[in-house]
Short mmCIF file of C-alpha atoms in Angstrom, two decimals:
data_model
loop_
_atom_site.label_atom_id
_atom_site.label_comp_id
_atom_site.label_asym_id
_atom_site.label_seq_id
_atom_site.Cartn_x
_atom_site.Cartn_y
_atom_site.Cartn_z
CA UNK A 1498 67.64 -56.94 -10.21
CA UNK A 1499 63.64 -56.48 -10.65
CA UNK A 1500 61.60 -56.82 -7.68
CA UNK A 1501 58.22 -59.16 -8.67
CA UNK A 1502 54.96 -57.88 -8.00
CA UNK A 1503 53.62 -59.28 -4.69
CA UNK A 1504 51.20 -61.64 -5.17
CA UNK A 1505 47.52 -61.24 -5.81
CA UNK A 1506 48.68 -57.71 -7.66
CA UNK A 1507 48.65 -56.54 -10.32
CA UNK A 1508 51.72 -53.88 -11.18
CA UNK A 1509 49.05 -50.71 -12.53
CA UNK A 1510 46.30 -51.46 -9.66
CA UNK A 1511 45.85 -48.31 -7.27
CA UNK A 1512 45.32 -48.80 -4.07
CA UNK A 1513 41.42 -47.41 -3.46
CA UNK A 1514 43.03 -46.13 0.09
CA UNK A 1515 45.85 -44.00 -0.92
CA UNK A 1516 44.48 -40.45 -0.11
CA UNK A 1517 46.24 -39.07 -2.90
CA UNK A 1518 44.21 -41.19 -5.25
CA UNK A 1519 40.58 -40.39 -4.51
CA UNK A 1520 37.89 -41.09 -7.57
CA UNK A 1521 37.82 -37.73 -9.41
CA UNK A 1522 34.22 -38.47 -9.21
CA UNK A 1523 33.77 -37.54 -5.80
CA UNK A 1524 34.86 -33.96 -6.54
CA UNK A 1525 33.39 -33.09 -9.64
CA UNK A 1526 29.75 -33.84 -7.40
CA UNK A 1527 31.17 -31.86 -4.46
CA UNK A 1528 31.85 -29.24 -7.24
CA UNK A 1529 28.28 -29.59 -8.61
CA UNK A 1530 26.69 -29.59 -5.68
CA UNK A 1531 28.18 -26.21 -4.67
CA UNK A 1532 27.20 -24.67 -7.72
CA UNK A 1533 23.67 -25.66 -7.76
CA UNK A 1534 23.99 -24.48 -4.22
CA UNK A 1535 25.51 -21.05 -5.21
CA UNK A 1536 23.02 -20.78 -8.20
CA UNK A 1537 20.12 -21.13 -6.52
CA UNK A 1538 20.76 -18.59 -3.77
CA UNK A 1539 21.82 -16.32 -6.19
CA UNK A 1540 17.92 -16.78 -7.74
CA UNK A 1541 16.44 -16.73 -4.27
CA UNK A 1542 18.22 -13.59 -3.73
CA UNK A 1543 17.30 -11.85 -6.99
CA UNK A 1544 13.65 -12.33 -6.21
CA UNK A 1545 13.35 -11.26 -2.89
CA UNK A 1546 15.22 -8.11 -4.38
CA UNK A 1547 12.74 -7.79 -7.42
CA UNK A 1548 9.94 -8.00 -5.05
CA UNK A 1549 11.19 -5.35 -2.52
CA UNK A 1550 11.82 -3.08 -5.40
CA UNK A 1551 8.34 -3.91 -6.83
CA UNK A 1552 6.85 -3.15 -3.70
CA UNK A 1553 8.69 0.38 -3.18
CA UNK A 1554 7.59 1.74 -6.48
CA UNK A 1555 5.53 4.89 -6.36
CA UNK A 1556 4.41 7.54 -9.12
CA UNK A 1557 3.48 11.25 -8.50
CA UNK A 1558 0.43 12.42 -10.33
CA UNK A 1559 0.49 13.59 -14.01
CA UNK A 1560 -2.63 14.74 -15.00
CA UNK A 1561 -4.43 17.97 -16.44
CA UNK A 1562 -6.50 18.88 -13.28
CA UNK A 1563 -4.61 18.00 -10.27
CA UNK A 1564 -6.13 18.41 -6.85
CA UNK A 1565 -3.76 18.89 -3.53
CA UNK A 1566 -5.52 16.27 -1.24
CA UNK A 1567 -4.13 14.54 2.32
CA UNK A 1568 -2.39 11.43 1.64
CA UNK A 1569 -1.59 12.16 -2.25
CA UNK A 1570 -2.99 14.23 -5.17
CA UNK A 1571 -5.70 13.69 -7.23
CA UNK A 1572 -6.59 13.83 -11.03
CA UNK A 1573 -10.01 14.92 -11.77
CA UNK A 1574 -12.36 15.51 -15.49
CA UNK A 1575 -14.60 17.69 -15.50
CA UNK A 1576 -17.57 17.81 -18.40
CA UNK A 1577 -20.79 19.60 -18.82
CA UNK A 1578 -22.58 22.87 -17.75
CA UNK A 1579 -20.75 23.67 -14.48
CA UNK A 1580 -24.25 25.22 -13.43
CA UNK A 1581 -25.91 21.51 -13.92
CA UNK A 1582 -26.77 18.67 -11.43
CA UNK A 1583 -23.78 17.20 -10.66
CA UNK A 1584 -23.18 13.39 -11.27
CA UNK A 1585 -19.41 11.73 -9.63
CA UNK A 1586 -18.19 8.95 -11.68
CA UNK A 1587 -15.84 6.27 -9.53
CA UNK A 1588 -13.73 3.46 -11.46
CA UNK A 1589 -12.74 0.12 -10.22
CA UNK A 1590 -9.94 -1.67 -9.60
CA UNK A 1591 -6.77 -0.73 -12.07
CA UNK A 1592 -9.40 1.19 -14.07
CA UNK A 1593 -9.17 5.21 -14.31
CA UNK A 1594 -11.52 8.13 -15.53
CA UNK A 1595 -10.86 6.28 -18.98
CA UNK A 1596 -13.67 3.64 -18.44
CA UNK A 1597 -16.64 5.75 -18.27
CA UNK A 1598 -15.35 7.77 -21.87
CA UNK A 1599 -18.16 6.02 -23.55
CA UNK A 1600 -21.25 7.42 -21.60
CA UNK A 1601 -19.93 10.96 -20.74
CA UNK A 1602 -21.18 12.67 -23.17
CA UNK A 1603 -25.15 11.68 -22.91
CA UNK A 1604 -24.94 12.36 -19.05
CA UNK A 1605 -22.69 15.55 -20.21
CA UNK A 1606 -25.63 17.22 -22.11
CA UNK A 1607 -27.70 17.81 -18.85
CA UNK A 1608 -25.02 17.44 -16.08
CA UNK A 1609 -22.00 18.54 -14.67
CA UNK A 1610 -19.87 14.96 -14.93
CA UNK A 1611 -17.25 14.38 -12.78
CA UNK A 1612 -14.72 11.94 -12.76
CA UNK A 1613 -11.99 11.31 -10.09
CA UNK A 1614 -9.22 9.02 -10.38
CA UNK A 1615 -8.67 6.97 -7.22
CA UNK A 1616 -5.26 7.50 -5.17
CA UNK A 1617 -2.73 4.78 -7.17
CA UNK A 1618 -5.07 4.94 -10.35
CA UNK A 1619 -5.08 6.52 -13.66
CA UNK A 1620 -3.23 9.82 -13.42
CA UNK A 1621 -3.39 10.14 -9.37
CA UNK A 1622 -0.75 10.03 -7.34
CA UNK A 1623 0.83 6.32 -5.99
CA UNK A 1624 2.25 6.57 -3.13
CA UNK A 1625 4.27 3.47 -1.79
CA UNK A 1626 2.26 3.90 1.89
CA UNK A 1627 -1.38 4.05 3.24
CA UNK A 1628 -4.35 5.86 2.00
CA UNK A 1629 -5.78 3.33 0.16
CA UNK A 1630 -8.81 1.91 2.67
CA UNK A 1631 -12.15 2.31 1.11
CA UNK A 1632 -12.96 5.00 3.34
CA UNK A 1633 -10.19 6.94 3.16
CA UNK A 1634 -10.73 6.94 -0.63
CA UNK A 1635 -14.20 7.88 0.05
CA UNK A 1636 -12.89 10.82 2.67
CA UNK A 1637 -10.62 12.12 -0.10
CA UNK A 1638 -13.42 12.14 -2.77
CA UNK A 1639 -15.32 14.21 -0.39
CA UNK A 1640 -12.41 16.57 0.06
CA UNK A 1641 -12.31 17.14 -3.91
CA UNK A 1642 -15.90 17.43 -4.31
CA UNK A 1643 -15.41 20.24 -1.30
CA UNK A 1644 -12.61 21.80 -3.57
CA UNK A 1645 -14.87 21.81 -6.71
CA UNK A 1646 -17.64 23.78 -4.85
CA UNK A 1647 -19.74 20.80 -5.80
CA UNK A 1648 -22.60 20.88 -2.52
CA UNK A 1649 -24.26 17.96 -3.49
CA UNK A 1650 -23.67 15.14 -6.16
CA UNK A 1651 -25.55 12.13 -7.52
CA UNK A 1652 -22.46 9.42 -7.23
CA UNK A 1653 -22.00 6.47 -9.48
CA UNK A 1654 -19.77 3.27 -8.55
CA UNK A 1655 -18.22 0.77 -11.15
CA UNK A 1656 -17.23 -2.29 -9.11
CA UNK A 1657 -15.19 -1.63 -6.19
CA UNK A 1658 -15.55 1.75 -7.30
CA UNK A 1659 -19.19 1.42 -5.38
CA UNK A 1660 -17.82 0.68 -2.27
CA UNK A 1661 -15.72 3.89 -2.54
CA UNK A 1662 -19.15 5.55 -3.47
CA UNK A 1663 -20.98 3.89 -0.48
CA UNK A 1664 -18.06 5.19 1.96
CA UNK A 1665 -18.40 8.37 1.02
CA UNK A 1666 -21.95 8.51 1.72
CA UNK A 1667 -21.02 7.06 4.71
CA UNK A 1668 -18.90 9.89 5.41
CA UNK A 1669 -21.04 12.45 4.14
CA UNK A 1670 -24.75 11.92 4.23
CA UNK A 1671 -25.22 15.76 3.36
CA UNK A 1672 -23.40 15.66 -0.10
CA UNK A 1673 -24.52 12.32 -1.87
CA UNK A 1674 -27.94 12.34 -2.82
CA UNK A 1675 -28.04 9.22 -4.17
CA UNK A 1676 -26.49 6.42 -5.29
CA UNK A 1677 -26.09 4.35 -8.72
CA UNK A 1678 -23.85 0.80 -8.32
CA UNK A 1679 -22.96 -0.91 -11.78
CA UNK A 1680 -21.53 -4.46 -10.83
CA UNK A 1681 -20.24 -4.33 -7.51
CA UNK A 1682 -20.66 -7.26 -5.76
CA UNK A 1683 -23.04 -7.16 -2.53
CA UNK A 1684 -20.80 -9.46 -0.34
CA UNK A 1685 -17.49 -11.56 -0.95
CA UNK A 1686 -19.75 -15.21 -1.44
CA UNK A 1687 -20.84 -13.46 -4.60
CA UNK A 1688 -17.10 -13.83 -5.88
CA UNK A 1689 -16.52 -15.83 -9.24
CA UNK A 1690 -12.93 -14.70 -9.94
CA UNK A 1691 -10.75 -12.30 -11.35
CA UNK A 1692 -8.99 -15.08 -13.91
CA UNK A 1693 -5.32 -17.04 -13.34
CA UNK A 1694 -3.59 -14.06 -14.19
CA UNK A 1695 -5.25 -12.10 -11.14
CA UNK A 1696 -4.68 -14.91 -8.50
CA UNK A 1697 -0.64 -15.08 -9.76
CA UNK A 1698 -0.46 -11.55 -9.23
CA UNK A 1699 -1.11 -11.63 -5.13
CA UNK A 1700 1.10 -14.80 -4.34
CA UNK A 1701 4.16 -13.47 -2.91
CA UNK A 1702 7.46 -13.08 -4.57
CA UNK A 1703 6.04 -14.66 -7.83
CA UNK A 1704 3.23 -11.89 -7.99
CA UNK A 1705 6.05 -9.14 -7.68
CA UNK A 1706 8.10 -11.07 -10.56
CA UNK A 1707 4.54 -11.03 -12.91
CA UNK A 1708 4.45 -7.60 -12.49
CA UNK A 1709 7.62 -7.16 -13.45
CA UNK A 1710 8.12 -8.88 -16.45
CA UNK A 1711 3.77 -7.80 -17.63
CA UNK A 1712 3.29 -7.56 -21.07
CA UNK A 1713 0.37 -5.91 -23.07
CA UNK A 1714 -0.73 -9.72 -23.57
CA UNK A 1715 -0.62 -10.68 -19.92
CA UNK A 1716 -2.87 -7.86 -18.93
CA UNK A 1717 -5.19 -8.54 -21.44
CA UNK A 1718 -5.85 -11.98 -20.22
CA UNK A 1719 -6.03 -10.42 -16.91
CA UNK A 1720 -8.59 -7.61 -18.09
CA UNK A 1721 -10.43 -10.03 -20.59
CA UNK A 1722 -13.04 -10.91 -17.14
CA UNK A 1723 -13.93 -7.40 -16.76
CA UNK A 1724 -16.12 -7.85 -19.67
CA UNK A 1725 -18.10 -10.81 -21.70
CA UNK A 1726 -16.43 -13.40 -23.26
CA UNK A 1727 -15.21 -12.88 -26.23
CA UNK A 1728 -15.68 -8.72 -26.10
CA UNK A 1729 -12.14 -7.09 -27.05
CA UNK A 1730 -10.37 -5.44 -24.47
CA UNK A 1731 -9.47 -1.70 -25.49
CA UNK A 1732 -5.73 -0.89 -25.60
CA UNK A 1733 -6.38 2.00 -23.20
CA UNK A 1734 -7.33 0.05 -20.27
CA UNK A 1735 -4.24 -2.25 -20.53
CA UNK A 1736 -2.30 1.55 -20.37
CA UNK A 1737 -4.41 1.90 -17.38
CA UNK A 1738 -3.67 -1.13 -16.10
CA UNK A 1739 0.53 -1.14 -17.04
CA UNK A 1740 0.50 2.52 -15.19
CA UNK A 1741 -0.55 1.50 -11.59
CA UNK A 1742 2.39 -0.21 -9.29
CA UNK A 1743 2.52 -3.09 -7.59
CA UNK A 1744 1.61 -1.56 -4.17
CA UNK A 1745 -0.92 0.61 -5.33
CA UNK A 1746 -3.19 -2.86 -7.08
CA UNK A 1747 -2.82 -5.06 -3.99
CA UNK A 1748 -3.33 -2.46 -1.46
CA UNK A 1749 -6.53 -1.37 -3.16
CA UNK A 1750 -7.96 -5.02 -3.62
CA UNK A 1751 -7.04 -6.02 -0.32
CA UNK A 1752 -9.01 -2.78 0.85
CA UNK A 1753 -12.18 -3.62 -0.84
CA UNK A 1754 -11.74 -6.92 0.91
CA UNK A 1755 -11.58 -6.00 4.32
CA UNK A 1756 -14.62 -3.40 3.63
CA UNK A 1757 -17.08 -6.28 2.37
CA UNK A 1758 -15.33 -8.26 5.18
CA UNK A 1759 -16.44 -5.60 7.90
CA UNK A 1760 -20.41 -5.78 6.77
CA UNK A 1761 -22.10 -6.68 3.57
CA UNK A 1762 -22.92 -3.70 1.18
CA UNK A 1763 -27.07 -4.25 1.09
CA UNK A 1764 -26.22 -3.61 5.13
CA UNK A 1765 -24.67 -0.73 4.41
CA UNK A 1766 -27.00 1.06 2.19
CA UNK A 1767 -30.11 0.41 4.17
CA UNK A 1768 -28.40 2.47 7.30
CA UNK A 1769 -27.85 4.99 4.52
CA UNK A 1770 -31.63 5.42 2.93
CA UNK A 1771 -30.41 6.65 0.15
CA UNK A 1772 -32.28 6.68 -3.78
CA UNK A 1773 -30.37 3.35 -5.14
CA UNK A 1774 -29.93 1.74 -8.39
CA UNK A 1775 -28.00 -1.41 -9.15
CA UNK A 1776 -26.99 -2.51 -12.55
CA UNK A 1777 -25.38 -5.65 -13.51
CA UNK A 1778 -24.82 -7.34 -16.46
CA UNK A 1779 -25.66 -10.77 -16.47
CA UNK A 1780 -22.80 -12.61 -18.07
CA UNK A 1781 -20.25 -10.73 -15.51
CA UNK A 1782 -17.49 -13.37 -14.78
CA UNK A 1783 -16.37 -11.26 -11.67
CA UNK A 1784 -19.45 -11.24 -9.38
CA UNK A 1785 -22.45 -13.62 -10.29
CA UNK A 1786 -24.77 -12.00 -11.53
CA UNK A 1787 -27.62 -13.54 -9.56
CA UNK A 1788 -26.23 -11.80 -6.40
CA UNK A 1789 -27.59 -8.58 -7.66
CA UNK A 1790 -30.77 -9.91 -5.87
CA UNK A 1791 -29.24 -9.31 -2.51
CA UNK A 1792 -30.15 -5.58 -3.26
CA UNK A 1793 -33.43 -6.00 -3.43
CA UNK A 1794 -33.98 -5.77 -0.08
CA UNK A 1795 -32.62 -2.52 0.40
CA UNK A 1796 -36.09 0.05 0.41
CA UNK A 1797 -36.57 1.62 -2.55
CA UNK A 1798 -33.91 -0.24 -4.92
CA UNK A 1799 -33.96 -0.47 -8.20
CA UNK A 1800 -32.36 -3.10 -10.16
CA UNK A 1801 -31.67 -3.72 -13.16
CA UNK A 1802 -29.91 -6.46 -15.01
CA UNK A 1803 -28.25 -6.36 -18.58
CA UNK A 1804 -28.66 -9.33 -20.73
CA UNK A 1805 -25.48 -9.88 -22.78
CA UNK A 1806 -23.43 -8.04 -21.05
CA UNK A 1807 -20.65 -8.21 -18.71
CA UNK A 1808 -18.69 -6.51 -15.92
CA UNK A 1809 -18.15 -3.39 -17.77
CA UNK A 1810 -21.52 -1.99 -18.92
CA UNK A 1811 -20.84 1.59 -19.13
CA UNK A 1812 -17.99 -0.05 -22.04
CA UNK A 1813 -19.81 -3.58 -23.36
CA UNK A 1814 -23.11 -1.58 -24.42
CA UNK A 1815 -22.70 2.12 -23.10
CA UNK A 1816 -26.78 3.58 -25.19
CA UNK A 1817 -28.51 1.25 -22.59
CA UNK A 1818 -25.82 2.04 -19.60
CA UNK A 1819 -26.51 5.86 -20.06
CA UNK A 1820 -30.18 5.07 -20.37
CA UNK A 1821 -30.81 3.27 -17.37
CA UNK A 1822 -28.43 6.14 -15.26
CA UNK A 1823 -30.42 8.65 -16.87
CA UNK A 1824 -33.82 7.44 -15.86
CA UNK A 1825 -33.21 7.42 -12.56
CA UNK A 1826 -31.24 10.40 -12.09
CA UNK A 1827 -34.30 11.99 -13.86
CA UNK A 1828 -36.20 10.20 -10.88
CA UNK A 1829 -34.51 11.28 -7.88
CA UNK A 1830 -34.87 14.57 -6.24
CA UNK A 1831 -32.28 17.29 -7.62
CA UNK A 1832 -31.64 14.59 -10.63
CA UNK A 1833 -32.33 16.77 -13.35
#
């Protein structure tokens, strides 16, 4: 005998309560859920891995003339009569000894031209911890100048690379003679930017990732507002650029920072008293260009500004860079 359905119900209806018989559904979103979960720790994780690895990178130094120096050694070139007037050449940010190739040899032909890497640049050591405040760079450019028997030394800045100039003649009054400053930016209001690529690079996490994954074409965008628009960026600088670390970029930008931070440049070199010539090239997309005026009211300043050029002079149009150096080292006591 067949027992009839109850009424109201149909023989195939579940009953929605039955434990047994819960919607699939419900665990195939549980099931997502967990993944996407899973997933994105597992990202979260790999970054914050990337950048701790990033940030512990370090290099020793590599190049020809290596000088044992506190803190990390230091690559040096050396051009000219060694019995000459002695001009120092200091880069900027990422650059190296590369970036003043152009001009060496017209200062070469009447001076002894020397160019130091800084500590995490070009073929200098990169150590993963301190060293890299503008004056300690500045201390250790005096200690290699010591070293090189050099007793007293016209010194030339490019960029940030004149703050390292102006620290050492903080530091040492009795070896610079004078001082030269091709676009380096008075005080941090004169700021225009250093491009999309350069902001990415300093955000946290992401900026570690960047530097990770660079390419030659991601530098160059990067490098393209050290000069005019439109001027080609030379393949060597984006090798100069690939070769620093992570640590060694930031910690020297944030440097430069904090020493504008602590008191404007034109401050700076009227303590100093110092024979001074600025050069800047008026389409720089770094520093405005009208800031160079803030020099002006440092005694005895010269300044000069290069129509058509850039942030790079010494590269962008390196007959007129030499020139103008030349003149006034030719001007300045113990300059020729």
């Amino acid at each position: 005998m067949t027992a009839s359905p109850a009424p109201g119900k149909q023989v195939d209806e579940v009953d929605p309560r039955a434990p047994d018989q819960q919607p699939r559904g419900r665990h195939a979103r549980r099931r997502r859920r967990v993944i996407a979960s899973t997933t994105l720790l597992t990202v979260v994780g790999l970054l914050l891995a990337n950048a701790a690895s990033v940030n512990w990178q370090a290099a020793p130094a590599t190049g020809d003339t290596i000088l044992q120096l506190d803190g990390g050694d230091i690559n040096v070139s050396q051009d000219g009569p060694r019995d000459a007037p002695v001009l120092v050449l200091i880069h900027g940010l990422g650059a190296s000894t590369e970036w003043w190739k152009s001009i060496v040899p017209t200062l070469a032909a009447s001076h002894r031209v020397i160019r130091i890497d800084l500590l995490g640049h070009g073929r200098s050591a990169k150590p993963t911890g301190g060293g890299y405040a503008v004056s300690q760079q500045g201390r250790r450019v005096g200690q290699a100048l010591d070293q090189l028997g050099v007793e007293q030394a016209i010194v030339i800045g490019h960029s940030t690379g004149g703050y390292v100039a102006t620290a050492l003649a903080e530091h040492r009054g009795d070896l610079v003679t004078a001082l030269a400053l091709v676009n380096t930016g008075p005080h941090l209001d004169a700021f225009i930017s250093d491009g999309p690529v350069g902001k990415l690079v300093f955000v946290p996490v992401l900026g570690q990732l960047l530097w990770r994954l660079r390419t030659d074409g991601i530098l160059r965008r990067g490098l393209s507002t050290a000069f005019a628009p439109g001027f080609p960026v030379p393949q060597q600088l984006v090798d100069d650029t690939r070769g620093m670390t992570y640590h060694g970029l930031t910690a020297a930008s944030r440097a430069s920072e904090d020493y504008l931070t602590q008191r404007h440049l034109p401050d700076r070199l009227t303590s100093l008293g110092k024979p001074l010539l600025v050069i800047f090239g008026e389409l720089d997309q770094r520093w405005r260009s009208s800031s160079a005026a803030a020099y002006r009211g440092v005694a005895g300043a010269t300044v000069e500004l290069m129509p058509g050029v850039g942030h790079s002079p010494m590269l962008e149009d390196p007959a007129q860079t030499a020139g103008l150096l030349s003149d006034f080292f030719n001007s300045v006591p113990g300059g020729r």
